[in-house]
């Protein structure tokens, strides 16, 4: 007798549970609140089968209404009407929804709405007014049956002729007749929103702001909402308009386009393009453009068609010819190669391809008559590589003439022979040559630029920087006077001249020429206007006096320090000025008799941090000796007195100054006040491990990962990205033991959780708590979390369940194969962070469970 097979529930499909009415009601209410109307309808219908409670019937009516709105928004009008009819059958006490009437009118069932409207008892007064506005819109659209069925004194009929007259006047562009017709429509008329829209249209295009204010008075539930939406779209600029009409109702888009003055042919062309979809393939777009090349313009279609070929598709050129396009010319082939190099971000090939394209244009130029336009095309081709890739701004200067920066600079210089009036090219080349220490080239280009733009501020500013670089202070002074004559409030020019003179004075002091140093200080005094510049002059002069005579210099320096406030900011300014003259901070402060530094209070702390930030912004650095001295004051600073934003700015300044211990203390003090704040968790972690992440504790890593989750939930993208970068650098896989070894807490027995159970656990607890509940080792948890950050929680959960399922399958075998642990050292021949490539004879067996986990 054959054995009767038992039915098994397919994997992934659970047997429905019998829930209590309370549980069903709770679930249905949650679905209704969350907008899951179809599920809510099923829940309340199930409840009403057992007991006809009024509250459940009202809730079912709300669910029906929500579902009907969803279907109508998808243009599923018949289905939406069926839902409205089901709602109406729930009982006479269910209030009629005017949206039901709107849908009936939209489907052309005017008689049904009029029948409902003429029943005095069918609608409450407030709902009658809303339905009346829908009937008014129907009458305006040409439904004369509305006026025939309604009484003559009904506002829909009474004001209907004025509303229609206003429409005719607007179409005829008769402003006087339009004003008279609108004046005949009362404020409480069902045509009130219609009047507001026409008044807004009257103000276009001269007063778009007034038009927008009038349109804002028309609500989203108005019978004229779609008309208002079309006018609002028509008010948008070109680019936002094209983005906004994507996905809108066709009728709204057509009317908006007509209001913008689009001809009918253009509207039809846009509709045809919209039907292709936003993700249309290049060959489909190519065919579409060539079908309408007479409308779009043959030159435009040709150029944009070339752009569509830059997809890395080897058959692209064949399709280009298949649509009837002429074969590619030599110039077009070179242009395609250059665009393709840009797409692949191959700098060397970009430079070569644009150079070849320019050479071809130069050869063609002798035969072309468009002299000026052709010269500009050649210049633009030679500049394209640098403009797109920003090579000269970011490349490290090299003495090698075949370096990418030098070669691109040659192309830019050549472009000036074809278009010498491009100021930006001069500035880019001069900046690159200054960084490369090519002073002859800098002077040559500056002379050419100054001859063309003698009064241009940017050219003069570059010339000033060049003179200061060369130590030509007399020339710099002349340039500064020229700039101040053109821009008398340019404070930056004065500050740079003062700093240049002071730098030269310090240089003379170190050479033992105090007399020349005093001349430089006197020259700097002629330009110093700001308090910062005067303080720098006084400090340098005071320290010179201290070096010449200690007895007279000490009181002078102390007096200057007292004038600076004597606090943390003064100590910082004095220490920096002393280091510029090679005076060690500890020795300097001991010489003038200063005690152990302290912070006077909140204002002193903020002033000191502001001084440090200004020094770092100017390109200065904090030496270890000065940092150690200031740390004595900062270690006991009143961090708790700072606000949240002030503490964040302080931590960032301390990071830039590499005062790691002080930054750690400030971040920990902030975390006591704002527990778990992601930004301060980041600062605390970075300050604790400033140089190496190899010895980070699991506790600190867990705190950082939790901070990442909080930053994402709070929308703090910048902090989340910074934490993510740190966690990516913490990946131990290339060097440590493989994170997929059998966890010690999971033995190879049948007790390993199955994938389905584990999925339920992860869904219930979340990924982080589920990993903790499974007792996975820290290395494996980190890798699972990294995958979750990169590909989402679902991918991480799926991979984890697959892996544990494989372990369970191995455990069920009679003889479980040993799971090898990879070597902790990097294999010979492998690159850092990459496994050694296998040869064809050294492939892993197909049943190796680790081969399926390489996505980690």
JSON list of N, CA and C in Angstrom, two decimals, residues 101-166:
[
{"chain": "A", "resi": 101, "resn": "UNK", "atom": "N", "xyz": [-18.68, 62.36, -5.69]},
{"chain": "A", "resi": 101, "resn": "UNK", "atom": "CA", "xyz": [-19.32, 63.14, -6.75]},
{"chain": "A", "resi": 101, "resn": "UNK", "atom": "C", "xyz": [-18.31, 63.59, -7.80]},
{"chain": "A", "resi": 102, "resn": "UNK", "atom": "N", "xyz": [-17.11, 63.99, -7.34]},
{"chain": "A", "resi": 102, "resn": "UNK", "atom": "CA", "xyz": [-16.08, 64.43, -8.28]},
{"chain": "A", "resi": 102, "resn": "UNK", "atom": "C", "xyz": [-15.71, 63.31, -9.25]},
{"chain": "A", "resi": 103, "resn": "UNK", "atom": "N", "xyz": [-15.63, 62.08, -8.74]},
{"chain": "A", "resi": 103, "resn": "UNK", "atom": "CA", "xyz": [-15.29, 60.96, -9.60]},
{"chain": "A", "resi": 103, "resn": "UNK", "atom": "C", "xyz": [-16.41, 60.67, -10.60]},
{"chain": "A", "resi": 104, "resn": "UNK", "atom": "N", "xyz": [-17.66, 60.78, -10.13]},
{"chain": "A", "resi": 104, "resn": "UNK", "atom": "CA", "xyz": [-18.79, 60.57, -11.04]},
{"chain": "A", "resi": 104, "resn": "UNK", "atom": "C", "xyz": [-18.77, 61.58, -12.18]},
{"chain": "A", "resi": 105, "resn": "UNK", "atom": "N", "xyz": [-18.49, 62.85, -11.84]},
{"chain": "A", "resi": 105, "resn": "UNK", "atom": "CA", "xyz": [-18.43, 63.88, -12.88]},
{"chain": "A", "resi": 105, "resn": "UNK", "atom": "C", "xyz": [-17.25, 63.64, -13.81]},
{"chain": "A", "resi": 106, "resn": "UNK", "atom": "N", "xyz": [-16.14, 63.18, -13.26]},
{"chain": "A", "resi": 106, "resn": "UNK", "atom": "CA", "xyz": [-14.97, 62.91, -14.09]},
{"chain": "A", "resi": 106, "resn": "UNK", "atom": "C", "xyz": [-15.25, 61.80, -15.09]},
{"chain": "A", "resi": 107, "resn": "UNK", "atom": "N", "xyz": [-16.13, 60.84, -14.71]},
{"chain": "A", "resi": 107, "resn": "UNK", "atom": "CA", "xyz": [-16.47, 59.74, -15.60]},
{"chain": "A", "resi": 107, "resn": "UNK", "atom": "C", "xyz": [-17.68, 60.05, -16.47]},
{"chain": "A", "resi": 108, "resn": "UNK", "atom": "N", "xyz": [-18.21, 61.28, -16.35]},
{"chain": "A", "resi": 108, "resn": "UNK", "atom": "CA", "xyz": [-19.33, 61.69, -17.19]},
{"chain": "A", "resi": 108, "resn": "UNK", "atom": "C", "xyz": [-20.71, 61.36, -16.67]},
{"chain": "A", "resi": 109, "resn": "UNK", "atom": "N", "xyz": [-20.82, 60.92, -15.40]},
{"chain": "A", "resi": 109, "resn": "UNK", "atom": "CA", "xyz": [-22.11, 60.57, -14.82]},
{"chain": "A", "resi": 109, "resn": "UNK", "atom": "C", "xyz": [-22.73, 61.82, -14.16]},
{"chain": "A", "resi": 110, "resn": "UNK", "atom": "N", "xyz": [-23.03, 62.82, -14.98]},
{"chain": "A", "resi": 110, "resn": "UNK", "atom": "CA", "xyz": [-23.55, 64.08, -14.45]},
{"chain": "A", "resi": 110, "resn": "UNK", "atom": "C", "xyz": [-24.94, 63.88, -13.85]},
{"chain": "A", "resi": 111, "resn": "UNK", "atom": "N", "xyz": [-25.77, 63.08, -14.51]},
{"chain": "A", "resi": 111, "resn": "UNK", "atom": "CA", "xyz": [-27.14, 62.89, -14.02]},
{"chain": "A", "resi": 111, "resn": "UNK", "atom": "C", "xyz": [-27.15, 62.27, -12.63]},
{"chain": "A", "resi": 112, "resn": "UNK", "atom": "N", "xyz": [-26.24, 61.35, -12.37]},
{"chain": "A", "resi": 112, "resn": "UNK", "atom": "CA", "xyz": [-26.20, 60.72, -11.04]},
{"chain": "A", "resi": 112, "resn": "UNK", "atom": "C", "xyz": [-25.90, 61.74, -9.96]},
{"chain": "A", "resi": 113, "resn": "UNK", "atom": "N", "xyz": [-24.98, 62.64, -10.24]},
{"chain": "A", "resi": 113, "resn": "UNK", "atom": "CA", "xyz": [-24.64, 63.67, -9.26]},
{"chain": "A", "resi": 113, "resn": "UNK", "atom": "C", "xyz": [-25.79, 64.64, -9.08]},
{"chain": "A", "resi": 114, "resn": "UNK", "atom": "N", "xyz": [-26.44, 65.02, -10.18]},
{"chain": "A", "resi": 114, "resn": "UNK", "atom": "CA", "xyz": [-27.57, 65.95, -10.07]},
{"chain": "A", "resi": 114, "resn": "UNK", "atom": "C", "xyz": [-28.72, 65.33, -9.30]},
{"chain": "A", "resi": 115, "resn": "UNK", "atom": "N", "xyz": [-28.95, 64.03, -9.52]},
{"chain": "A", "resi": 115, "resn": "UNK", "atom": "CA", "xyz": [-30.02, 63.35, -8.77]},
{"chain": "A", "resi": 115, "resn": "UNK", "atom": "C", "xyz": [-29.71, 63.36, -7.29]},
{"chain": "A", "resi": 116, "resn": "UNK", "atom": "N", "xyz": [-28.47, 63.06, -6.94]},
{"chain": "A", "resi": 116, "resn": "UNK", "atom": "CA", "xyz": [-28.07, 63.07, -5.54]},
{"chain": "A", "resi": 116, "resn": "UNK", "atom": "C", "xyz": [-28.17, 64.47, -4.96]},
{"chain": "A", "resi": 117, "resn": "UNK", "atom": "N", "xyz": [-27.78, 65.47, -5.75]},
{"chain": "A", "resi": 117, "resn": "UNK", "atom": "CA", "xyz": [-27.74, 66.84, -5.26]},
{"chain": "A", "resi": 117, "resn": "UNK", "atom": "C", "xyz": [-29.14, 67.41, -5.03]},
{"chain": "A", "resi": 118, "resn": "UNK", "atom": "N", "xyz": [-30.07, 67.02, -5.86]},
{"chain": "A", "resi": 118, "resn": "UNK", "atom": "CA", "xyz": [-31.43, 67.58, -5.75]},
{"chain": "A", "resi": 118, "resn": "UNK", "atom": "C", "xyz": [-32.22, 66.97, -4.60]},
{"chain": "A", "resi": 119, "resn": "UNK", "atom": "N", "xyz": [-31.72, 65.88, -4.00]},
{"chain": "A", "resi": 119, "resn": "UNK", "atom": "CA", "xyz": [-32.39, 65.33, -2.81]},
{"chain": "A", "resi": 119, "resn": "UNK", "atom": "C", "xyz": [-31.96, 66.15, -1.60]},
{"chain": "A", "resi": 120, "resn": "UNK", "atom": "N", "xyz": [-32.86, 66.84, -1.03]},
{"chain": "A", "resi": 120, "resn": "UNK", "atom": "CA", "xyz": [-32.52, 67.76, 0.06]},
{"chain": "A", "resi": 120, "resn": "UNK", "atom": "C", "xyz": [-31.93, 67.03, 1.27]},
{"chain": "A", "resi": 121, "resn": "UNK", "atom": "N", "xyz": [-32.42, 65.79, 1.49]},
{"chain": "A", "resi": 121, "resn": "UNK", "atom": "CA", "xyz": [-32.00, 65.07, 2.69]},
{"chain": "A", "resi": 121, "resn": "UNK", "atom": "C", "xyz": [-30.70, 64.29, 2.47]},
{"chain": "A", "resi": 122, "resn": "UNK", "atom": "N", "xyz": [-30.23, 64.21, 1.22]},
{"chain": "A", "resi": 122, "resn": "UNK", "atom": "CA", "xyz": [-29.09, 63.31, 0.92]},
{"chain": "A", "resi": 122, "resn": "UNK", "atom": "C", "xyz": [-27.76, 63.87, 1.40]},
{"chain": "A", "resi": 123, "resn": "UNK", "atom": "N", "xyz": [-27.63, 65.18, 1.43]},
{"chain": "A", "resi": 123, "resn": "UNK", "atom": "CA", "xyz": [-26.34, 65.78, 1.73]},
{"chain": "A", "resi": 123, "resn": "UNK", "atom": "C", "xyz": [-26.45, 66.81, 2.85]},
{"chain": "A", "resi": 124, "resn": "UNK", "atom": "N", "xyz": [-25.46, 66.86, 3.77]},
{"chain": "A", "resi": 124, "resn": "UNK", "atom": "CA", "xyz": [-25.41, 67.95, 4.75]},
{"chain": "A", "resi": 124, "resn": "UNK", "atom": "C", "xyz": [-25.08, 69.26, 4.04]},
{"chain": "A", "resi": 125, "resn": "UNK", "atom": "N", "xyz": [-25.38, 70.41, 4.66]},
{"chain": "A", "resi": 125, "resn": "UNK", "atom": "CA", "xyz": [-25.14, 71.72, 3.99]},
{"chain": "A", "resi": 125, "resn": "UNK", "atom": "C", "xyz": [-23.68, 71.91, 3.55]},
{"chain": "A", "resi": 126, "resn": "UNK", "atom": "N", "xyz": [-22.73, 71.53, 4.43]},
{"chain": "A", "resi": 126, "resn": "UNK", "atom": "CA", "xyz": [-21.32, 71.74, 4.07]},
{"chain": "A", "resi": 126, "resn": "UNK", "atom": "C", "xyz": [-20.91, 70.90, 2.86]},
{"chain": "A", "resi": 127, "resn": "UNK", "atom": "N", "xyz": [-21.42, 69.67, 2.80]},
{"chain": "A", "resi": 127, "resn": "UNK", "atom": "CA", "xyz": [-21.08, 68.82, 1.68]},
{"chain": "A", "resi": 127, "resn": "UNK", "atom": "C", "xyz": [-21.79, 69.27, 0.40]},
{"chain": "A", "resi": 128, "resn": "UNK", "atom": "N", "xyz": [-22.98, 69.85, 0.55]},
{"chain": "A", "resi": 128, "resn": "UNK", "atom": "CA", "xyz": [-23.69, 70.37, -0.62]},
{"chain": "A", "resi": 128, "resn": "UNK", "atom": "C", "xyz": [-22.89, 71.48, -1.29]},
{"chain": "A", "resi": 129, "resn": "UNK", "atom": "N", "xyz": [-22.23, 72.32, -0.47]},
{"chain": "A", "resi": 129, "resn": "UNK", "atom": "CA", "xyz": [-21.43, 73.41, -1.04]},
{"chain": "A", "resi": 129, "resn": "UNK", "atom": "C", "xyz": [-20.25, 72.87, -1.84]},
{"chain": "A", "resi": 130, "resn": "UNK", "atom": "N", "xyz": [-19.63, 71.82, -1.34]},
{"chain": "A", "resi": 130, "resn": "UNK", "atom": "CA", "xyz": [-18.49, 71.25, -2.07]},
{"chain": "A", "resi": 130, "resn": "UNK", "atom": "C", "xyz": [-18.95, 70.60, -3.37]},
{"chain": "A", "resi": 131, "resn": "UNK", "atom": "N", "xyz": [-20.07, 69.86, -3.31]},
{"chain": "A", "resi": 131, "resn": "UNK", "atom": "CA", "xyz": [-20.60, 69.24, -4.52]},
{"chain": "A", "resi": 131, "resn": "UNK", "atom": "C", "xyz": [-21.03, 70.33, -5.51]},
{"chain": "A", "resi": 132, "resn": "UNK", "atom": "N", "xyz": [-21.56, 71.43, -4.98]},
{"chain": "A", "resi": 132, "resn": "UNK", "atom": "CA", "xyz": [-21.97, 72.54, -5.86]},
{"chain": "A", "resi": 132, "resn": "UNK", "atom": "C", "xyz": [-20.77, 73.09, -6.63]},
{"chain": "A", "resi": 133, "resn": "UNK", "atom": "N", "xyz": [-19.59, 73.14, -5.98]},
{"chain": "A", "resi": 133, "resn": "UNK", "atom": "CA", "xyz": [-18.40, 73.64, -6.69]},
{"chain": "A", "resi": 133, "resn": "UNK", "atom": "C", "xyz": [-17.99, 72.68, -7.81]},
{"chain": "A", "resi": 134, "resn": "UNK", "atom": "N", "xyz": [-18.16, 71.37, -7.58]},
{"chain": "A", "resi": 134, "resn": "UNK", "atom": "CA", "xyz": [-17.86, 70.41, -8.65]},
{"chain": "A", "resi": 134, "resn": "UNK", "atom": "C", "xyz": [-18.84, 70.58, -9.82]},
{"chain": "A", "resi": 135, "resn": "UNK", "atom": "N", "xyz": [-20.12, 70.83, -9.48]},
{"chain": "A", "resi": 135, "resn": "UNK", "atom": "CA", "xyz": [-21.10, 71.06, -10.55]},
{"chain": "A", "resi": 135, "resn": "UNK", "atom": "C", "xyz": [-20.78, 72.35, -11.31]},
{"chain": "A", "resi": 136, "resn": "UNK", "atom": "N", "xyz": [-20.25, 73.35, -10.60]},
{"chain": "A", "resi": 136, "resn": "UNK", "atom": "CA", "xyz": [-19.87, 74.60, -11.26]},
{"chain": "A", "resi": 136, "resn": "UNK", "atom": "C", "xyz": [-18.75, 74.34, -12.27]},
{"chain": "A", "resi": 137, "resn": "UNK", "atom": "N", "xyz": [-17.79, 73.52, -11.87]},
{"chain": "A", "resi": 137, "resn": "UNK", "atom": "CA", "xyz": [-16.69, 73.19, -12.79]},
{"chain": "A", "resi": 137, "resn": "UNK", "atom": "C", "xyz": [-17.22, 72.42, -13.99]},
{"chain": "A", "resi": 138, "resn": "UNK", "atom": "N", "xyz": [-18.20, 71.51, -13.76]},
{"chain": "A", "resi": 138, "resn": "UNK", "atom": "CA", "xyz": [-18.78, 70.76, -14.87]},
{"chain": "A", "resi": 138, "resn": "UNK", "atom": "C", "xyz": [-19.54, 71.69, -15.82]},
{"chain": "A", "resi": 139, "resn": "UNK", "atom": "N", "xyz": [-20.24, 72.67, -15.27]},
{"chain": "A", "resi": 139, "resn": "UNK", "atom": "CA", "xyz": [-20.98, 73.61, -16.12]},
{"chain": "A", "resi": 139, "resn": "UNK", "atom": "C", "xyz": [-20.02, 74.43, -16.98]},
{"chain": "A", "resi": 140, "resn": "UNK", "atom": "N", "xyz": [-18.90, 74.84, -16.40]},
{"chain": "A", "resi": 140, "resn": "UNK", "atom": "CA", "xyz": [-17.90, 75.59, -17.16]},
{"chain": "A", "resi": 140, "resn": "UNK", "atom": "C", "xyz": [-17.33, 74.76, -18.30]},
{"chain": "A", "resi": 141, "resn": "UNK", "atom": "N", "xyz": [-17.25, 73.45, -18.10]},
{"chain": "A", "resi": 141, "resn": "UNK", "atom": "CA", "xyz": [-16.67, 72.58, -19.13]},
{"chain": "A", "resi": 141, "resn": "UNK", "atom": "C", "xyz": [-17.65, 72.26, -20.25]},
{"chain": "A", "resi": 142, "resn": "UNK", "atom": "N", "xyz": [-18.89, 72.77, -20.15]},
{"chain": "A", "resi": 142, "resn": "UNK", "atom": "CA", "xyz": [-19.85, 72.59, -21.24]},
{"chain": "A", "resi": 142, "resn": "UNK", "atom": "C", "xyz": [-21.00, 71.67, -20.93]},
{"chain": "A", "resi": 143, "resn": "UNK", "atom": "N", "xyz": [-21.19, 71.28, -19.69]},
{"chain": "A", "resi": 143, "resn": "UNK", "atom": "CA", "xyz": [-22.32, 70.40, -19.31]},
{"chain": "A", "resi": 143, "resn": "UNK", "atom": "C", "xyz": [-23.56, 71.26, -19.08]},
{"chain": "A", "resi": 144, "resn": "UNK", "atom": "N", "xyz": [-24.30, 71.50, -20.13]},
{"chain": "A", "resi": 144, "resn": "UNK", "atom": "CA", "xyz": [-25.50, 72.34, -20.01]},
{"chain": "A", "resi": 144, "resn": "UNK", "atom": "C", "xyz": [-26.61, 71.68, -19.20]},
{"chain": "A", "resi": 145, "resn": "UNK", "atom": "N", "xyz": [-26.55, 70.37, -19.03]},
{"chain": "A", "resi": 145, "resn": "UNK", "atom": "CA", "xyz": [-27.57, 69.67, -18.24]},
{"chain": "A", "resi": 145, "resn": "UNK", "atom": "C", "xyz": [-27.57, 70.16, -16.80]},
{"chain": "A", "resi": 146, "resn": "UNK", "atom": "N", "xyz": [-26.45, 70.68, -16.33]},
{"chain": "A", "resi": 146, "resn": "UNK", "atom": "CA", "xyz": [-26.39, 71.20, -14.96]},
{"chain": "A", "resi": 146, "resn": "UNK", "atom": "C", "xyz": [-27.37, 72.34, -14.79]},
{"chain": "A", "resi": 147, "resn": "UNK", "atom": "N", "xyz": [-27.37, 73.29, -15.74]},
{"chain": "A", "resi": 147, "resn": "UNK", "atom": "CA", "xyz": [-28.29, 74.43, -15.64]},
{"chain": "A", "resi": 147, "resn": "UNK", "atom": "C", "xyz": [-29.73, 74.01, -15.87]},
{"chain": "A", "resi": 148, "resn": "UNK", "atom": "N", "xyz": [-29.96, 72.97, -16.65]},
{"chain": "A", "resi": 148, "resn": "UNK", "atom": "CA", "xyz": [-31.32, 72.52, -16.92]},
{"chain": "A", "resi": 148, "resn": "UNK", "atom": "C", "xyz": [-31.94, 71.84, -15.72]},
{"chain": "A", "resi": 149, "resn": "UNK", "atom": "N", "xyz": [-31.16, 71.13, -14.93]},
{"chain": "A", "resi": 149, "resn": "UNK", "atom": "CA", "xyz": [-31.71, 70.35, -13.80]},
{"chain": "A", "resi": 149, "resn": "UNK", "atom": "C", "xyz": [-31.77, 71.17, -12.51]},
{"chain": "A", "resi": 150, "resn": "UNK", "atom": "N", "xyz": [-30.95, 72.21, -12.38]},
{"chain": "A", "resi": 150, "resn": "UNK", "atom": "CA", "xyz": [-30.92, 72.99, -11.14]},
{"chain": "A", "resi": 150, "resn": "UNK", "atom": "C", "xyz": [-31.87, 74.17, -11.21]},
{"chain": "A", "resi": 151, "resn": "UNK", "atom": "N", "xyz": [-32.35, 74.63, -10.06]},
{"chain": "A", "resi": 151, "resn": "UNK", "atom": "CA", "xyz": [-33.22, 75.80, -10.05]},
{"chain": "A", "resi": 151, "resn": "UNK", "atom": "C", "xyz": [-32.50, 77.04, -10.59]},
{"chain": "A", "resi": 152, "resn": "UNK", "atom": "N", "xyz": [-33.26, 77.98, -11.09]},
{"chain": "A", "resi": 152, "resn": "UNK", "atom": "CA", "xyz": [-32.65, 79.18, -11.69]},
{"chain": "A", "resi": 152, "resn": "UNK", "atom": "C", "xyz": [-31.94, 80.04, -10.66]},
{"chain": "A", "resi": 153, "resn": "UNK", "atom": "N", "xyz": [-32.37, 79.95, -9.38]},
{"chain": "A", "resi": 153, "resn": "UNK", "atom": "CA", "xyz": [-31.73, 80.78, -8.37]},
{"chain": "A", "resi": 153, "resn": "UNK", "atom": "C", "xyz": [-30.56, 80.09, -7.69]},
{"chain": "A", "resi": 154, "resn": "UNK", "atom": "N", "xyz": [-30.20, 78.89, -8.14]},
{"chain": "A", "resi": 154, "resn": "UNK", "atom": "CA", "xyz": [-29.02, 78.22, -7.57]},
{"chain": "A", "resi": 154, "resn": "UNK", "atom": "C", "xyz": [-27.76, 78.96, -8.00]},
{"chain": "A", "resi": 155, "resn": "UNK", "atom": "N", "xyz": [-26.79, 79.14, -7.09]},
{"chain": "A", "resi": 155, "resn": "UNK", "atom": "CA", "xyz": [-25.58, 79.90, -7.45]},
{"chain": "A", "resi": 155, "resn": "UNK", "atom": "C", "xyz": [-24.84, 79.34, -8.65]},
{"chain": "A", "resi": 156, "resn": "UNK", "atom": "N", "xyz": [-24.95, 78.01, -8.88]},
{"chain": "A", "resi": 156, "resn": "UNK", "atom": "CA", "xyz": [-24.27, 77.44, -10.03]},
{"chain": "A", "resi": 156, "resn": "UNK", "atom": "C", "xyz": [-24.84, 78.03, -11.31]},
{"chain": "A", "resi": 157, "resn": "UNK", "atom": "N", "xyz": [-26.16, 78.19, -11.36]},
{"chain": "A", "resi": 157, "resn": "UNK", "atom": "CA", "xyz": [-26.80, 78.74, -12.55]},
{"chain": "A", "resi": 157, "resn": "UNK", "atom": "C", "xyz": [-26.72, 80.26, -12.54]},
{"chain": "A", "resi": 158, "resn": "UNK", "atom": "N", "xyz": [-26.93, 80.85, -11.35]},
{"chain": "A", "resi": 158, "resn": "UNK", "atom": "CA", "xyz": [-27.01, 82.30, -11.22]},
{"chain": "A", "resi": 158, "resn": "UNK", "atom": "C", "xyz": [-25.70, 82.97, -11.64]},
{"chain": "A", "resi": 159, "resn": "UNK", "atom": "N", "xyz": [-24.57, 82.38, -11.26]},
{"chain": "A", "resi": 159, "resn": "UNK", "atom": "CA", "xyz": [-23.27, 82.98, -11.57]},
{"chain": "A", "resi": 159, "resn": "UNK", "atom": "C", "xyz": [-22.60, 82.30, -12.75]},
{"chain": "A", "resi": 160, "resn": "UNK", "atom": "N", "xyz": [-23.27, 81.31, -13.32]},
{"chain": "A", "resi": 160, "resn": "UNK", "atom": "CA", "xyz": [-22.64, 80.53, -14.37]},
{"chain": "A", "resi": 160, "resn": "UNK", "atom": "C", "xyz": [-22.35, 81.32, -15.63]},
{"chain": "A", "resi": 161, "resn": "UNK", "atom": "N", "xyz": [-23.29, 82.19, -16.03]},
{"chain": "A", "resi": 161, "resn": "UNK", "atom": "CA", "xyz": [-23.08, 82.96, -17.24]},
{"chain": "A", "resi": 161, "resn": "UNK", "atom": "C", "xyz": [-21.90, 83.92, -17.09]},
{"chain": "A", "resi": 162, "resn": "UNK", "atom": "N", "xyz": [-21.76, 84.52, -15.90]},
{"chain": "A", "resi": 162, "resn": "UNK", "atom": "CA", "xyz": [-20.61, 85.42, -15.67]},
{"chain": "A", "resi": 162, "resn": "UNK", "atom": "C", "xyz": [-19.31, 84.64, -15.73]},
{"chain": "A", "resi": 163, "resn": "UNK", "atom": "N", "xyz": [-19.32, 83.44, -15.17]},
{"chain": "A", "resi": 163, "resn": "UNK", "atom": "CA", "xyz": [-18.11, 82.62, -15.20]},
{"chain": "A", "resi": 163, "resn": "UNK", "atom": "C", "xyz": [-17.73, 82.24, -16.62]},
{"chain": "A", "resi": 164, "resn": "UNK", "atom": "N", "xyz": [-18.75, 81.87, -17.43]},
{"chain": "A", "resi": 164, "resn": "UNK", "atom": "CA", "xyz": [-18.47, 81.53, -18.82]},
{"chain": "A", "resi": 164, "resn": "UNK", "atom": "C", "xyz": [-18.03, 82.76, -19.62]},
{"chain": "A", "resi": 165, "resn": "UNK", "atom": "N", "xyz": [-18.63, 83.91, -19.32]},
{"chain": "A", "resi": 165, "resn": "UNK", "atom": "CA", "xyz": [-18.23, 85.14, -20.01]},
{"chain": "A", "resi": 165, "resn": "UNK", "atom": "C", "xyz": [-16.79, 85.49, -19.70]},
{"chain": "A", "resi": 166, "resn": "UNK", "atom": "N", "xyz": [-16.36, 85.25, -18.45]},
{"chain": "A", "resi": 166, "resn": "UNK", "atom": "CA", "xyz": [-14.97, 85.50, -18.08]},
{"chain": "A", "resi": 166, "resn": "UNK", "atom": "C", "xyz": [-14.04, 84.59, -18.86]}
]
